[in-house]
Short mmCIF file of N, CA and C in Angstrom, two decimals:
data_model
loop_
_atom_site.label_atom_id
_atom_site.label_comp_id
_atom_site.label_asym_id
_atom_site.label_seq_id
_atom_site.Cartn_x
_atom_site.Cartn_y
_atom_site.Cartn_z
N UNK A 1 -6.65 1.54 17.63
CA UNK A 1 -6.42 0.27 17.96
C UNK A 1 -6.19 0.23 16.30
N UNK A 2 -4.91 -0.36 16.41
CA UNK A 2 -4.39 -0.61 15.38
C UNK A 2 -4.36 -1.71 14.48
N UNK A 3 -5.02 -2.57 15.07
CA UNK A 3 -5.21 -3.90 14.28
C UNK A 3 -6.86 -3.14 13.54
N UNK A 4 -7.37 -3.04 13.87
CA UNK A 4 -9.27 -2.65 13.22
C UNK A 4 -8.68 -1.33 12.19
N UNK A 5 -7.66 -0.62 12.57
CA UNK A 5 -6.95 -0.01 11.20
C UNK A 5 -6.76 -0.60 9.96
N UNK A 6 -5.76 -2.18 10.17
CA UNK A 6 -5.16 -2.56 9.38
C UNK A 6 -6.46 -3.52 8.31
N UNK A 7 -7.45 -3.77 9.44
CA UNK A 7 -8.17 -3.78 8.83
C UNK A 7 -9.13 -3.54 7.60
N UNK A 8 -9.24 -1.96 8.40
CA UNK A 8 -10.08 -1.01 7.47
C UNK A 8 -9.69 -0.55 6.28
N UNK A 9 -8.13 -0.79 6.26
CA UNK A 9 -7.29 0.30 5.24
C UNK A 9 -6.52 -0.83 4.64
N UNK A 10 -5.97 -1.86 4.67
CA UNK A 10 -5.51 -2.82 3.74
C UNK A 10 -5.89 -4.00 3.68
N UNK A 11 -7.09 -4.71 4.14
CA UNK A 11 -7.95 -5.65 3.82
C UNK A 11 -6.99 -6.42 2.47
N UNK A 12 -7.17 -5.93 1.45
CA UNK A 12 -6.63 -6.21 -0.68
C UNK A 12 -5.75 -6.58 0.06
N UNK A 13 -4.38 -5.95 0.73
CA UNK A 13 -3.17 -6.72 0.64
C UNK A 13 -3.30 -7.76 1.22
N UNK A 14 -3.97 -8.16 2.46
CA UNK A 14 -3.68 -9.12 3.64
C UNK A 14 -4.39 -10.50 2.92
N UNK A 15 -5.60 -9.95 1.29
CA UNK A 15 -6.37 -11.07 0.97
C UNK A 15 -5.13 -11.32 -0.40
N UNK A 16 -3.99 -10.54 -0.28
CA UNK A 16 -3.06 -10.76 -1.46
C UNK A 16 -3.92 -10.92 -2.57
N UNK A 17 -4.29 -9.15 -2.70
CA UNK A 17 -5.37 -9.06 -3.73
C UNK A 17 -4.38 -7.75 -4.09
N UNK A 18 -3.29 -6.95 -3.61
CA UNK A 18 -3.06 -5.56 -3.82
C UNK A 18 -1.81 -5.17 -3.75
N UNK A 19 -0.96 -5.11 -3.94
CA UNK A 19 0.32 -4.97 -4.01
C UNK A 19 0.86 -4.26 -2.48
N UNK A 20 -0.22 -3.49 -2.02
CA UNK A 20 0.14 -2.33 -1.09
C UNK A 20 -1.30 -1.41 -0.41
N UNK A 21 -0.91 -1.03 0.86
CA UNK A 21 -1.50 -0.09 1.48
C UNK A 21 -0.96 1.02 2.05
N UNK A 22 -1.93 2.29 2.37
CA UNK A 22 -0.89 3.24 2.87
C UNK A 22 -2.42 3.68 4.08
N UNK A 23 -2.41 4.26 5.08
CA UNK A 23 -2.80 4.78 6.03
C UNK A 23 -2.62 5.87 7.00
N UNK A 24 -2.81 6.42 7.28
CA UNK A 24 -2.47 7.37 8.97
C UNK A 24 -2.82 6.60 10.04
N UNK A 25 -2.60 6.94 11.37
CA UNK A 25 -2.85 6.02 12.52
C UNK A 25 -2.43 6.66 13.44
N UNK A 26 -3.32 7.27 14.14
CA UNK A 26 -2.94 7.86 15.61
C UNK A 26 -2.08 7.72 16.56
N UNK A 27 -0.55 7.97 16.76
CA UNK A 27 0.26 6.71 17.98
C UNK A 27 0.06 7.45 19.44
N UNK A 28 -1.20 6.71 19.64
CA UNK A 28 -1.62 6.88 20.79
C UNK A 28 -0.77 5.81 22.05
N UNK A 29 -1.14 5.94 23.14
CA UNK A 29 -0.52 4.88 24.21
C UNK A 29 -0.17 3.48 23.80
N UNK A 30 1.06 2.87 23.81
CA UNK A 30 0.81 1.28 23.64
C UNK A 30 0.80 1.36 22.09
N UNK A 31 1.14 2.25 21.15
CA UNK A 31 1.13 1.75 20.21
C UNK A 31 2.56 1.09 19.44
N UNK A 32 3.62 1.78 20.03
CA UNK A 32 5.00 1.16 19.94
C UNK A 32 4.81 -0.38 20.26
N UNK A 33 4.18 -0.56 21.71
CA UNK A 33 4.46 -2.17 21.88
C UNK A 33 2.88 -2.99 20.59
N UNK A 34 1.77 -2.15 20.01
CA UNK A 34 0.86 -3.25 19.46
C UNK A 34 1.62 -3.11 18.06
N UNK A 35 2.43 -1.95 17.73
CA UNK A 35 2.79 -2.24 16.39
C UNK A 35 3.85 -3.02 16.27
N UNK A 36 4.86 -3.09 16.75
CA UNK A 36 5.76 -4.16 16.98
C UNK A 36 4.86 -6.03 16.75
N UNK A 37 4.39 -5.71 17.98
CA UNK A 37 3.35 -6.76 17.96
C UNK A 37 3.22 -7.43 16.20
N UNK A 38 1.98 -6.79 15.71
CA UNK A 38 1.24 -6.92 14.52
C UNK A 38 2.51 -6.82 13.47
N UNK A 39 3.45 -5.98 13.18
CA UNK A 39 4.56 -6.34 12.72
C UNK A 39 5.23 -8.00 12.38
N UNK A 40 5.88 -8.15 13.53
CA UNK A 40 5.78 -9.25 13.45
C UNK A 40 4.56 -10.92 12.79
N UNK A 41 3.36 -10.73 13.63
CA UNK A 41 2.71 -11.30 12.79
C UNK A 41 2.44 -11.16 11.39
N UNK A 42 2.67 -10.33 10.89
CA UNK A 42 2.39 -9.85 9.37
C UNK A 42 3.49 -10.71 8.66
N UNK A 43 4.63 -9.96 9.44
CA UNK A 43 5.54 -10.87 8.95
C UNK A 43 6.15 -12.57 8.43
N UNK A 44 4.94 -13.29 9.72
CA UNK A 44 5.12 -14.21 9.08
C UNK A 44 4.72 -14.59 8.37
N UNK A 45 3.58 -13.90 7.01
CA UNK A 45 2.22 -14.43 6.37
C UNK A 45 3.02 -13.80 5.48
N UNK A 46 3.90 -13.21 5.30
CA UNK A 46 5.09 -12.46 3.97
C UNK A 46 4.22 -10.95 3.55
N UNK A 47 4.28 -10.20 4.75
CA UNK A 47 3.55 -8.90 4.80
C UNK A 47 3.97 -8.17 5.50
N UNK A 48 4.64 -6.63 4.92
CA UNK A 48 5.74 -5.62 5.60
C UNK A 48 5.05 -4.59 5.68
N UNK A 49 4.93 -4.61 7.45
CA UNK A 49 4.73 -3.25 7.48
C UNK A 49 5.52 -1.99 8.05
N UNK A 50 5.86 -0.92 7.61
CA UNK A 50 6.60 0.03 7.67
C UNK A 50 5.69 1.12 8.04
N UNK A 51 7.03 2.25 8.86
CA UNK A 51 6.56 3.58 8.92
C UNK A 51 7.11 4.32 8.15
N UNK A 52 6.85 5.04 7.39
CA UNK A 52 7.00 5.85 6.45
C UNK A 52 7.02 7.44 6.65
N UNK A 53 6.55 7.94 8.02
CA UNK A 53 6.49 9.12 8.15
C UNK A 53 5.68 9.21 9.47
N UNK A 54 6.50 10.25 10.11
CA UNK A 54 5.98 10.42 11.51
C UNK A 54 5.36 11.92 11.58
N UNK A 55 4.25 12.39 11.82
CA UNK A 55 4.30 13.81 11.99
C UNK A 55 3.04 14.26 12.77
N UNK A 56 2.99 15.34 13.50
CA UNK A 56 1.64 16.02 14.31
C UNK A 56 0.95 14.28 14.87
N UNK A 57 1.68 13.67 15.68
CA UNK A 57 1.08 12.49 16.52
C UNK A 57 0.67 11.50 14.87
N UNK A 58 0.73 11.49 14.29
CA UNK A 58 0.25 10.55 13.21
C UNK A 58 2.11 9.61 12.41
N UNK A 59 1.22 8.31 12.61
CA UNK A 59 2.33 7.46 11.68
C UNK A 59 1.27 7.45 10.11
N UNK A 60 2.52 7.64 8.89
CA UNK A 60 2.40 6.86 7.89
C UNK A 60 2.66 5.76 7.58
N UNK A 61 1.25 5.07 7.51
CA UNK A 61 1.92 3.70 7.84
C UNK A 61 1.63 2.42 6.04
N UNK A 62 2.46 1.51 6.04
CA UNK A 62 3.15 1.12 4.35
C UNK A 62 2.76 0.04 4.91
N UNK A 63 1.72 -0.92 4.39
CA UNK A 63 1.73 -2.80 4.74
C UNK A 63 1.58 -3.07 2.74
N UNK A 64 2.42 -3.90 2.82
CA UNK A 64 2.83 -4.76 1.63
C UNK A 64 3.35 -6.02 1.36
N UNK A 65 3.32 -6.65 0.02
CA UNK A 65 3.75 -7.62 -0.20
C UNK A 65 5.21 -7.63 -0.40
N UNK A 66 6.38 -7.31 0.46
CA UNK A 66 8.13 -7.34 -0.45
C UNK A 66 8.06 -8.10 -1.65
N UNK A 67 7.41 -9.67 -2.10
CA UNK A 67 7.89 -9.96 -3.41
C UNK A 67 7.19 -9.50 -4.39
N UNK A 68 5.73 -8.40 -4.33
CA UNK A 68 4.98 -8.06 -5.36
C UNK A 68 5.54 -6.39 -5.75
N UNK A 69 6.25 -6.14 -4.64
CA UNK A 69 6.95 -4.33 -4.59
C UNK A 69 7.99 -4.73 -5.30
N UNK A 70 9.05 -6.15 -5.22
CA UNK A 70 9.95 -6.54 -5.90
C UNK A 70 9.91 -6.59 -7.28
N UNK A 71 9.27 -7.52 -7.80
CA UNK A 71 8.59 -7.80 -9.14
C UNK A 71 8.01 -5.98 -9.93
N UNK A 72 7.22 -5.20 -9.01
CA UNK A 72 6.99 -4.05 -9.60
C UNK A 72 8.40 -3.28 -10.00
N UNK A 73 9.09 -3.05 -9.46
CA UNK A 73 10.15 -2.75 -9.33
C UNK A 73 11.20 -3.12 -10.27
N UNK A 74 11.27 -4.21 -10.35
CA UNK A 74 12.10 -4.75 -11.94
C UNK A 74 11.35 -3.87 -13.44
N UNK A 75 10.16 -3.86 -13.22
CA UNK A 75 9.93 -3.27 -13.96
C UNK A 75 10.38 -1.86 -14.82
N UNK A 76 10.76 -1.96 -16.62
CA UNK A 76 11.78 -0.96 -17.11
C UNK A 76 10.71 0.78 -16.91
N UNK A 77 9.19 0.59 -16.99
CA UNK A 77 8.90 1.97 -17.06
C UNK A 77 8.39 2.22 -15.96
N UNK A 78 8.40 1.51 -14.38
CA UNK A 78 8.25 1.95 -12.91
C UNK A 78 9.93 2.08 -12.95
N UNK A 79 11.18 1.84 -13.33
CA UNK A 79 12.25 2.30 -13.22
C UNK A 79 12.33 3.56 -13.83
N UNK A 80 11.89 4.23 -15.01
CA UNK A 80 12.09 5.14 -15.60
C UNK A 80 11.57 6.43 -14.75
N UNK A 81 9.80 5.63 -14.09
CA UNK A 81 9.03 7.14 -13.56
C UNK A 81 10.23 7.30 -12.50
N UNK A 82 10.54 6.60 -11.65
CA UNK A 82 11.29 6.56 -10.84
C UNK A 82 12.31 7.49 -10.39
N UNK A 83 12.93 6.69 -11.28
CA UNK A 83 14.97 7.69 -12.01
C UNK A 83 14.14 8.98 -12.32
N UNK A 84 13.34 9.44 -12.83
CA UNK A 84 12.84 10.83 -12.92
C UNK A 84 12.53 11.52 -11.57
N UNK A 85 12.22 10.98 -10.86
CA UNK A 85 11.32 11.26 -9.63
C UNK A 85 12.97 11.31 -8.81
N UNK A 86 13.74 10.88 -8.80
CA UNK A 86 15.14 10.70 -8.26
C UNK A 86 15.56 9.79 -7.74
N UNK A 87 14.98 8.88 -7.62
CA UNK A 87 15.47 7.21 -7.16
C UNK A 87 16.89 7.02 -8.30
N UNK A 88 17.79 6.41 -7.03
CA UNK A 88 18.31 5.44 -7.74
C UNK A 88 18.80 4.47 -7.77
N UNK A 89 17.91 3.83 -6.41
CA UNK A 89 17.83 2.33 -6.52
C UNK A 89 16.47 1.74 -6.14
N UNK A 90 16.59 0.78 -6.96
CA UNK A 90 15.78 -0.03 -7.22
C UNK A 90 15.28 -1.60 -6.36
N UNK A 91 16.19 -1.30 -5.24
CA UNK A 91 15.79 -2.43 -4.46
C UNK A 91 14.59 -2.41 -3.51
N UNK A 92 14.20 -2.84 -3.07
CA UNK A 92 12.57 -3.09 -2.07
C UNK A 92 13.25 -1.44 -1.44
N UNK A 93 14.46 -2.34 -0.27
CA UNK A 93 15.23 -1.26 0.50
C UNK A 93 15.20 0.12 0.20
N UNK A 94 15.99 -0.12 -0.97
CA UNK A 94 16.75 1.68 -0.98
C UNK A 94 15.09 2.16 -2.25
N UNK A 95 14.71 1.85 -2.91
CA UNK A 95 13.72 2.75 -2.85
C UNK A 95 12.51 2.95 -1.87
N UNK A 96 12.42 2.33 -0.93
CA UNK A 96 11.14 2.77 0.41
C UNK A 96 12.26 4.05 0.98
N UNK A 97 13.70 3.86 0.97
CA UNK A 97 14.65 4.74 1.55
C UNK A 97 14.53 5.97 0.77
N UNK A 98 14.25 5.75 0.02
CA UNK A 98 14.15 7.43 -1.60
C UNK A 98 12.87 7.56 -1.17
N UNK A 99 11.94 7.02 -1.17
CA UNK A 99 10.61 7.03 -0.48
C UNK A 99 10.35 7.73 0.80
N UNK A 100 10.76 7.41 1.26
CA UNK A 100 10.74 8.11 3.08
C UNK A 100 11.36 9.34 3.06
N UNK A 101 12.14 9.34 1.91
CA UNK A 101 13.06 10.72 2.35
C UNK A 101 12.18 11.90 1.73
N UNK A 102 11.59 11.54 0.07
CA UNK A 102 11.13 12.50 -0.14
C UNK A 102 9.46 12.89 0.44
N UNK A 103 9.22 11.81 1.20
CA UNK A 103 7.90 12.02 2.10
C UNK A 103 8.18 13.36 3.36
N UNK A 104 9.76 12.83 3.71
CA UNK A 104 9.92 13.73 4.94
C UNK A 104 10.70 15.35 4.72
N UNK A 105 10.87 14.93 3.13
CA UNK A 105 11.65 16.16 2.71
C UNK A 105 11.48 16.98 1.70
N UNK A 106 10.25 16.86 1.09
CA UNK A 106 9.43 18.06 0.45
C UNK A 106 8.05 18.51 0.44
N UNK A 107 7.43 19.69 0.15
CA UNK A 107 6.19 19.76 0.58
C UNK A 107 5.41 19.02 -0.58
N UNK A 108 5.71 18.67 -1.81
CA UNK A 108 4.60 18.23 -2.27
C UNK A 108 4.83 16.75 -2.10
N UNK A 109 3.47 16.08 -1.74
CA UNK A 109 3.57 14.84 -1.91
C UNK A 109 3.83 14.17 -2.84
N UNK A 110 4.54 12.86 -2.75
CA UNK A 110 5.08 12.15 -3.96
C UNK A 110 4.48 10.94 -4.77
N UNK A 111 3.70 11.99 -6.10
CA UNK A 111 2.77 10.94 -6.34
C UNK A 111 3.62 9.66 -6.99
N UNK A 112 4.49 9.28 -7.05
CA UNK A 112 5.05 8.13 -7.53
C UNK A 112 4.57 6.83 -6.12
N UNK A 113 4.26 7.50 -5.85
CA UNK A 113 3.80 6.29 -4.49
C UNK A 113 2.56 5.74 -5.02
N UNK A 114 2.03 5.96 -5.88
CA UNK A 114 0.90 4.62 -6.80
C UNK A 114 1.38 3.49 -7.18
N UNK A 115 3.54 3.90 -7.17
CA UNK A 115 3.89 2.00 -7.45
C UNK A 115 4.10 1.42 -6.49
N UNK A 116 4.01 2.24 -5.43
CA UNK A 116 4.35 1.40 -4.30
C UNK A 116 2.94 0.94 -3.76
N UNK A 117 1.43 1.26 -3.94
CA UNK A 117 0.60 0.79 -4.00
C UNK A 117 0.26 -0.19 -5.15
N UNK A 118 1.03 -0.11 -5.91
CA UNK A 118 0.23 -1.46 -6.49
C UNK A 118 -0.72 -0.87 -8.14
N UNK A 119 -0.79 0.20 -8.22
CA UNK A 119 -1.67 1.51 -9.35
C UNK A 119 -1.08 1.17 -10.44
N UNK A 120 -1.47 0.98 -11.65
CA UNK A 120 -1.03 0.52 -13.06
C UNK A 120 -0.54 2.07 -13.07
N UNK A 121 0.97 1.48 -13.86
CA UNK A 121 2.05 2.22 -14.46
C UNK A 121 1.23 3.24 -15.28
N UNK A 122 0.30 3.23 -16.06
CA UNK A 122 -0.12 4.03 -16.34
C UNK A 122 -1.12 5.35 -16.00
N UNK A 123 -1.99 4.78 -14.72
CA UNK A 123 -2.32 5.79 -14.20
C UNK A 123 -1.58 6.71 -13.11
N UNK A 124 -0.65 5.82 -12.69
CA UNK A 124 0.27 6.51 -12.14
C UNK A 124 0.66 8.13 -12.61
N UNK A 125 1.44 7.63 -13.96
CA UNK A 125 2.16 8.45 -15.02
C UNK A 125 0.99 9.32 -15.30
N UNK A 126 -0.79 9.19 -15.66
CA UNK A 126 -1.17 9.93 -15.84
C UNK A 126 -1.72 11.06 -15.06
N UNK A 127 -1.66 10.47 -13.57
CA UNK A 127 -1.96 11.28 -12.79
C UNK A 127 -1.12 12.55 -12.40
N UNK A 128 0.11 12.41 -12.72
CA UNK A 128 1.22 13.09 -12.82
C UNK A 128 1.34 14.40 -14.02
N UNK A 129 1.12 13.64 -14.91
CA UNK A 129 1.12 14.60 -16.19
C UNK A 129 0.34 15.26 -16.33
N UNK A 130 -1.06 14.97 -15.61
CA UNK A 130 -2.53 15.79 -15.66
C UNK A 130 -2.54 16.76 -14.19
N UNK A 131 -1.44 16.45 -13.64
CA UNK A 131 -1.65 17.32 -11.89
C UNK A 131 -3.10 16.85 -11.22
N UNK A 132 -3.59 15.48 -11.89
CA UNK A 132 -4.77 14.95 -10.81
C UNK A 132 -5.91 15.31 -10.96
N UNK A 133 -5.79 15.83 -12.47
CA UNK A 133 -7.08 16.11 -13.65
C UNK A 133 -7.39 15.41 -14.61
N UNK A 134 -8.57 15.32 -15.72
CA UNK A 134 -9.07 14.54 -16.82
C UNK A 134 -9.08 13.20 -16.09
N UNK A 135 -9.39 12.62 -14.98
CA UNK A 135 -9.30 11.12 -15.06
C UNK A 135 -10.43 11.10 -15.93
N UNK A 136 -10.55 9.71 -15.96
CA UNK A 136 -11.78 8.87 -16.67
C UNK A 136 -12.33 8.88 -15.62
N UNK A 137 -12.02 8.30 -14.21
CA UNK A 137 -13.15 7.32 -13.36
C UNK A 137 -11.94 7.72 -11.64
N UNK A 138 -12.75 8.02 -10.70
CA UNK A 138 -12.13 7.77 -9.68
C UNK A 138 -12.79 7.06 -8.44
N UNK A 139 -12.15 6.47 -7.96
CA UNK A 139 -12.51 5.73 -7.08
C UNK A 139 -10.99 5.47 -5.99
N UNK A 140 -10.05 4.25 -5.57
CA UNK A 140 -9.05 3.93 -4.96
C UNK A 140 -7.83 4.85 -5.69
N UNK A 141 -8.25 5.02 -6.68
CA UNK A 141 -6.90 6.47 -7.09
C UNK A 141 -7.79 6.40 -8.51
N UNK A 142 -7.08 7.49 -9.20
CA UNK A 142 -7.57 8.17 -10.21
C UNK A 142 -6.94 7.37 -11.63
N UNK A 143 -8.25 7.03 -12.77
CA UNK A 143 -8.28 6.30 -13.54
C UNK A 143 -7.52 7.03 -15.39
N UNK A 144 -6.66 6.35 -15.42
CA UNK A 144 -6.23 7.27 -17.09
C UNK A 144 -6.22 6.07 -17.75
N UNK A 145 -6.50 4.84 -18.19
CA UNK A 145 -6.10 4.13 -18.59
C UNK A 145 -7.01 2.66 -18.27
N UNK A 146 -7.55 2.00 -19.06
CA UNK A 146 -8.08 0.77 -18.63
C UNK A 146 -9.21 0.66 -17.35
N UNK A 147 -10.22 1.92 -17.62
CA UNK A 147 -11.32 2.04 -16.68
C UNK A 147 -11.58 0.98 -16.28
N UNK A 148 -12.65 0.28 -17.33
CA UNK A 148 -13.56 -1.23 -16.99
C UNK A 148 -12.44 -1.75 -15.87
N UNK A 149 -11.15 -2.57 -16.17
CA UNK A 149 -10.23 -3.53 -15.09
C UNK A 149 -10.33 -2.34 -14.00
N UNK A 150 -10.03 -0.65 -13.96
CA UNK A 150 -10.16 -0.25 -12.51
C UNK A 150 -11.58 -0.48 -11.34
N UNK A 151 -12.07 -0.41 -12.69
CA UNK A 151 -13.78 -0.39 -11.70
C UNK A 151 -13.98 -1.28 -11.17
N UNK A 152 -13.48 -2.64 -11.91
CA UNK A 152 -13.47 -3.83 -11.18
C UNK A 152 -12.55 -4.06 -9.80
N UNK A 153 -11.40 -3.75 -10.11
CA UNK A 153 -10.47 -3.87 -8.95
C UNK A 153 -11.36 -3.32 -8.07
N UNK A 154 -11.98 -1.74 -7.82
CA UNK A 154 -12.35 -1.03 -6.71
C UNK A 154 -13.45 -1.53 -6.16
N UNK A 155 -14.41 -2.72 -7.33
CA UNK A 155 -15.44 -3.70 -6.52
C UNK A 155 -14.36 -4.53 -5.64
N UNK A 156 -13.36 -5.30 -6.23
CA UNK A 156 -13.64 -5.93 -5.76
C UNK A 156 -12.42 -6.16 -4.24
N UNK A 157 -11.68 -4.62 -4.04
CA UNK A 157 -11.34 -3.90 -2.99
C UNK A 157 -12.45 -3.92 -1.86
N UNK A 158 -13.63 -3.39 -2.30
CA UNK A 158 -14.81 -2.97 -1.48
C UNK A 158 -15.19 -4.15 -0.94
N UNK A 159 -15.01 -5.32 -1.72
CA UNK A 159 -16.19 -5.89 -1.46
C UNK A 159 -15.24 -6.89 -0.07
N UNK A 160 -13.70 -6.85 -0.47
CA UNK A 160 -13.03 -7.98 0.62
C UNK A 160 -12.83 -7.26 1.80
N UNK A 161 -13.09 -5.45 2.06
CA UNK A 161 -13.10 -4.31 2.69
C UNK A 161 -13.94 -5.42 3.45
N UNK A 162 -15.07 -5.12 2.91
CA UNK A 162 -16.73 -5.41 3.58
C UNK A 162 -16.96 -7.16 4.51
N UNK A 163 -16.42 -7.52 3.44
CA UNK A 163 -15.93 -8.80 4.47
C UNK A 163 -15.04 -8.98 5.49
N UNK A 164 -13.75 -8.68 5.27
CA UNK A 164 -12.86 -9.01 6.34
C UNK A 164 -13.25 -7.91 7.38
N UNK A 165 -14.18 -6.82 7.44
CA UNK A 165 -14.63 -6.45 8.28
C UNK A 165 -15.53 -6.92 9.54
N UNK A 166 -16.33 -7.15 8.53
CA UNK A 166 -17.67 -8.71 9.60
C UNK A 166 -16.83 -9.90 9.96
N UNK A 167 -15.62 -10.72 9.11
CA UNK A 167 -14.93 -11.74 10.07
C UNK A 167 -14.46 -11.20 11.76
N UNK A 168 -13.90 -9.64 10.99
CA UNK A 168 -12.76 -9.55 12.62
C UNK A 168 -14.34 -9.03 13.10
N UNK A 169 -15.20 -8.04 12.90
CA UNK A 169 -15.96 -7.88 14.55
C UNK A 169 -16.74 -9.60 14.88
N UNK A 170 -16.62 -10.13 14.59
CA UNK A 170 -17.34 -11.52 14.51
C UNK A 170 -16.07 -12.44 15.04
N UNK A 171 -14.69 -12.17 15.40
CA UNK A 171 -13.74 -12.61 16.78
C UNK A 171 -12.63 -13.52 15.73
N UNK A 172 -13.00 -13.34 14.53
CA UNK A 172 -11.73 -13.49 13.54
C UNK A 172 -10.53 -13.03 13.67
N UNK A 173 -8.99 -13.59 14.19
CA UNK A 173 -8.19 -12.94 14.38
C UNK A 173 -7.57 -12.34 13.05
N UNK A 174 -6.39 -11.34 13.13
CA UNK A 174 -6.08 -10.99 11.99
C UNK A 174 -4.78 -11.72 11.34
N UNK A 175 -4.37 -12.70 12.35
CA UNK A 175 -3.51 -13.79 11.43
C UNK A 175 -4.15 -14.48 10.70
N UNK A 176 -5.32 -15.31 11.01
CA UNK A 176 -6.09 -15.77 10.23
C UNK A 176 -6.66 -15.11 9.04
N UNK A 177 -6.87 -13.88 9.07
CA UNK A 177 -7.42 -13.24 8.03
C UNK A 177 -6.15 -12.60 6.58
N UNK A 178 -4.81 -13.21 7.13
CA UNK A 178 -3.84 -12.77 6.32
C UNK A 178 -3.30 -13.78 5.45
N UNK A 179 -3.34 -13.97 4.03
CA UNK A 179 -3.41 -15.07 3.34
C UNK A 179 -1.87 -14.73 3.20
N UNK A 180 -1.48 -16.00 3.70
CA UNK A 180 0.67 -16.18 3.53
C UNK A 180 0.91 -16.18 1.81
N UNK A 181 1.77 -15.93 2.22
CA UNK A 181 2.77 -15.29 1.09
C UNK A 181 2.65 -16.79 0.33
N UNK A 182 3.13 -16.66 -1.70
CA UNK A 182 3.17 -17.71 -2.27
C UNK A 182 4.30 -18.02 -1.91
N UNK A 183 4.58 -19.47 -2.24
CA UNK A 183 5.87 -19.97 -1.77
C UNK A 183 6.61 -19.94 -3.10
N UNK A 184 8.17 -19.00 -3.00
CA UNK A 184 9.17 -19.02 -3.78
C UNK A 184 8.91 -20.11 -5.29
N UNK A 185 8.91 -19.64 -6.40
CA UNK A 185 9.24 -20.81 -7.33
C UNK A 185 10.08 -20.38 -8.48
#
């Protein structure tokens, strides 16, 4: 059930604690209908759900806050990194199109995806430069700088997931668990 997978894998994004989350989900019968329904419901709250890749009967689903992603893509450091990875468009749709193309066209996983998940730029760059080795700590991502803040974030995300799972299991619907986007200011 896709709704349960969203709770299990994207609670921090639903709670507006994190820019985005990514997870694989089996495309069982009924998936297209459930996906379309949930996509509309999330969009009403300022959360976007898109499929980045389909392979072997599974969809790689990206759930994100478009406004937050747009802000991240405005950063000079993020643009330098993405440009070095072959990106030439830095609006949300253009960057996602490039990410999809990279996911579907290369054998190696595009580790710049950490930018799209809201990981600290220093950690994304550190992971790429170190080939995933020599990290200070490991949780939702591998940490290469500001370990204390990262560990606090990991704890917040785990607590959020536990609370959301409990509320969902008690009957609270996904729409009530999704925090609306902040109004534009």
